[in-house]
Amino acid sequence: FRNGLTKMGSSTVETIFWDFDGVLMDSNEIRDRGFELVLADFPDHEIEQLLSFHQANGGLSRYVKFRYFFEEVRGEESVTDERIQHWADRFSEIMLQHLKDSGLLIDETVSFVRREHENFNMHVVSGSDGKELREICSSVGIASYFKSIHGSPTPKTEHVGRLIKKHQYHTDTAILIGDSINDHEAAENNNISFMGYGNSSIEEVGKNKIKIQ
């Protein structure tokens, strides 16, 4: 993993923002199944539309995805934040039942985190629910390796920007590692480098700025 990052250019990494699903944990299929389970009472063709949106926008929060489902797929009006929260909470219950499993951790990236966490400023910035994510990371024994762990409902772009400002990180030595186009956009919006991981369609994006020495 270190060797892969070394090919990215001449600047030295100091700060790494990690996506979670598909990058640190092999959880994407479980997330897919979670939407199927929580929406099981709705028509299959509507669930399929939601899953297509979810899979194309892995870095977006479940709050955005449930709102998309009810407003865009089902055409409902006046969908309240309370209703979206209700469905997000039900989804989180399912996720916590299935993701507290250290066997789902991705060895390549998690081994790097365990070995190198004292040498970099490492943060998790995910589209998954923040409270749920912190509980999962603690349960599988990786929470202590990160300076902080952040998730939805705050968008990933905002988390990255706030952390850069709070810690006065240099953007030219920071990188976001993710597996979706939304991760790439979060990096671009904050003027930091990006490395695609675990998704062949974006793995070649951004390989030109950073190396880890």
Coordinates of C-alpha atoms in Angstrom, one line a residue:
F1 CA 0.0 0.0 0.0
R2 CA 2.8 2.4 0.9
N3 CA 4.5 1.6 -2.4
G4 CA 1.3 2.5 -4.3
L5 CA 1.1 5.9 -2.7
T6 CA 4.8 6.5 -3.3
K7 CA 4.1 6.6 -7.1
M8 CA 1.9 9.7 -6.7
G9 CA 4.5 12.5 -7.0
S10 CA 7.0 14.6 -5.2
S11 CA 5.2 16.0 -2.1
T12 CA 5.3 14.2 1.2
V13 CA 2.1 13.2 2.9
E14 CA 1.5 14.5 6.4
T15 CA -2.3 14.1 6.7
I16 CA -4.5 11.2 5.5
F17 CA -8.3 11.4 5.4
W18 CA -9.7 7.9 5.1
D19 CA -13.1 6.9 3.7
F20 CA -14.4 3.9 5.6
D21 CA -16.7 1.6 3.6
G22 CA -14.8 -0.2 0.9
V23 CA -11.5 1.3 2.0
L24 CA -11.0 0.3 5.7
M25 CA -13.9 -2.2 5.9
D26 CA -15.3 -4.6 3.3
S27 CA -18.8 -3.4 4.1
N28 CA -20.3 -2.2 0.8
E29 CA -22.4 -5.3 0.1
I30 CA -23.7 -5.2 3.7
R31 CA -24.7 -1.6 3.2
D32 CA -26.5 -2.6 0.0
R33 CA -28.4 -5.4 1.8
G34 CA -29.3 -3.0 4.6
F35 CA -31.2 -0.7 2.2
E36 CA -33.0 -3.8 0.8
L37 CA -34.0 -4.9 4.3
V38 CA -35.1 -1.6 5.7
L39 CA -37.2 -0.8 2.6
A40 CA -38.5 -4.3 2.1
D41 CA -42.2 -3.1 2.3
F42 CA -41.7 -0.9 -0.8
P43 CA -41.9 -2.1 -4.4
D44 CA -38.8 -3.8 -5.8
H45 CA -38.4 -1.5 -8.7
E46 CA -38.3 1.5 -6.3
I47 CA -35.7 -0.2 -4.2
E48 CA -33.6 -0.9 -7.3
Q49 CA -33.6 2.8 -8.2
L50 CA -32.4 3.6 -4.7
L51 CA -29.7 1.0 -4.8
S52 CA -28.5 2.4 -8.2
F53 CA -28.2 5.9 -6.7
H54 CA -26.6 4.5 -3.6
Q55 CA -23.9 2.6 -5.5
A56 CA -23.2 5.5 -7.8
N57 CA -22.8 7.8 -4.9
G58 CA -21.1 5.8 -2.2
G59 CA -19.7 8.8 -0.4
L60 CA -23.1 10.5 0.2
S61 CA -24.9 10.0 3.5
R62 CA -27.9 7.8 4.1
Y63 CA -29.8 11.0 4.9
V64 CA -29.4 12.2 1.3
K65 CA -30.2 8.7 -0.1
F66 CA -33.4 8.3 1.9
R67 CA -34.5 11.7 0.9
Y68 CA -33.8 10.8 -2.7
F69 CA -35.8 7.7 -2.3
F70 CA -38.9 9.4 -1.0
E71 CA -38.8 12.6 -3.0
E72 CA -37.3 11.6 -6.3
V73 CA -38.1 7.9 -6.6
R74 CA -41.5 7.9 -4.9
G75 CA -42.4 11.5 -5.8
E76 CA -43.6 12.3 -2.3
E77 CA -43.8 15.9 -1.1
S78 CA -43.1 17.5 2.3
V79 CA -40.8 14.8 3.5
T80 CA -39.8 15.9 7.0
D81 CA -36.4 15.7 8.6
E82 CA -38.0 13.6 11.3
R83 CA -39.1 11.0 8.8
I84 CA -35.7 10.8 7.2
Q85 CA -34.2 10.4 10.7
H86 CA -36.6 7.5 11.4
W87 CA -35.4 5.6 8.4
A88 CA -31.8 6.4 9.0
D89 CA -32.1 5.1 12.6
R90 CA -33.7 1.9 11.4
F91 CA -30.9 1.5 8.9
S92 CA -28.3 2.1 11.6
E93 CA -29.8 -0.7 13.8
I94 CA -29.3 -3.2 11.0
M95 CA -25.7 -2.0 10.3
L96 CA -24.7 -2.3 13.9
Q97 CA -26.0 -5.9 13.9
H98 CA -23.7 -6.8 11.0
L99 CA -20.7 -4.6 10.9
K100 CA -19.2 -5.2 14.4
D101 CA -17.0 -7.8 12.8
S102 CA -13.2 -7.4 12.7
G103 CA -13.2 -10.1 9.9
L104 CA -14.6 -7.4 7.6
L105 CA -11.5 -5.2 8.0
I106 CA -9.5 -4.8 4.8
D107 CA -6.0 -6.1 5.7
E108 CA -4.0 -4.0 3.3
T109 CA -5.2 -0.6 4.5
V110 CA -5.8 -1.4 8.1
S111 CA -2.3 -2.9 8.5
F112 CA -0.9 0.3 7.1
V113 CA -3.0 2.3 9.6
R114 CA -1.9 0.2 12.5
R115 CA 1.7 0.4 11.5
E116 CA 1.9 4.0 10.5
H117 CA -0.7 5.9 12.6
E118 CA 2.0 7.6 14.7
N119 CA 3.7 9.0 11.6
F120 CA 0.6 10.7 10.0
N121 CA -2.4 12.8 11.0
M122 CA -5.1 10.3 10.3
H123 CA -8.8 10.9 10.3
V124 CA -11.9 8.9 9.1
V125 CA -14.3 11.0 7.1
S126 CA -17.2 8.9 5.9
G127 CA -20.7 9.1 4.5
S128 CA -21.9 6.6 7.1
D129 CA -23.5 7.8 10.3
G130 CA -20.9 9.3 12.6
K131 CA -22.1 7.8 15.9
E132 CA -22.6 4.4 14.3
L133 CA -19.1 4.6 12.7
R134 CA -17.4 5.4 16.0
E135 CA -19.2 2.5 17.6
I136 CA -18.1 0.1 14.9
C137 CA -14.5 1.3 14.9
S138 CA -14.3 0.9 18.7
S139 CA -15.9 -2.5 18.5
V140 CA -13.3 -3.8 15.9
G141 CA -10.3 -2.2 17.7
I142 CA -9.2 0.5 15.3
A143 CA -10.7 3.7 16.8
S144 CA -7.5 4.6 18.7
Y145 CA -5.5 4.8 15.5
F146 CA -7.3 7.9 14.3
K147 CA -7.2 11.5 15.6
S148 CA -10.9 11.7 15.0
I149 CA -13.8 9.8 13.3
H150 CA -16.5 11.7 11.4
G151 CA -19.6 10.8 9.5
S152 CA -23.0 11.9 8.4
P153 CA -25.2 13.9 8.7
T154 CA -22.5 16.5 8.1
P155 CA -21.2 16.1 4.5
K156 CA -17.7 14.7 4.0
T157 CA -16.6 17.9 2.2
E158 CA -17.5 20.0 5.3
H159 CA -15.7 17.6 7.6
V160 CA -12.5 17.7 5.6
G161 CA -12.6 21.5 5.4
R162 CA -13.2 21.9 9.1
L163 CA -10.4 19.5 10.1
I164 CA -8.0 21.3 7.8
K165 CA -8.9 24.6 9.4
K166 CA -9.0 23.4 13.0
H167 CA -5.6 21.7 12.8
Q168 CA -4.0 24.1 10.3
Y169 CA -3.1 21.2 8.0
H170 CA -1.2 22.1 4.8
T171 CA -3.4 21.2 1.8
D172 CA -0.4 20.3 -0.4
T173 CA 0.6 17.5 2.0
A174 CA -2.9 16.1 2.7
I175 CA -4.7 13.3 0.8
L176 CA -8.1 11.7 0.9
I177 CA -8.3 8.0 0.1
G178 CA -11.7 6.8 -1.0
D179 CA -13.7 4.6 -3.4
S180 CA -16.3 6.8 -4.9
I181 CA -16.7 9.9 -7.1
N182 CA -18.1 11.8 -4.1
D183 CA -14.8 11.1 -2.3
H184 CA -12.9 12.6 -5.2
E185 CA -15.2 15.6 -5.1
A186 CA -14.6 16.1 -1.4
A187 CA -10.8 16.2 -2.1
E188 CA -11.1 18.6 -5.0
N189 CA -13.4 20.9 -3.1
N190 CA -10.8 21.2 -0.3
N191 CA -7.8 21.4 -2.7
I192 CA -6.1 18.3 -1.5
S193 CA -4.9 15.2 -3.3
F194 CA -7.0 12.1 -3.9
M195 CA -6.3 8.4 -4.2
G196 CA -8.9 6.0 -5.5
Y197 CA -8.9 2.6 -3.7
G198 CA -10.9 -0.5 -4.3
N199 CA -12.8 0.8 -7.3
S200 CA -11.3 0.3 -10.7
S201 CA -13.3 3.2 -12.2
I202 CA -11.6 5.8 -10.0
E203 CA -8.3 4.2 -9.0
E204 CA -6.4 6.2 -11.7
V205 CA -7.8 9.5 -10.5
G206 CA -5.4 11.9 -8.9
K207 CA -2.2 9.8 -9.0
N208 CA 0.1 12.7 -9.6
K209 CA 0.7 14.7 -6.5
I210 CA 1.7 12.8 -3.4
K211 CA 4.1 10.3 -2.1
I212 CA 4.7 8.8 1.4
Q213 CA 8.4 8.5 2.3

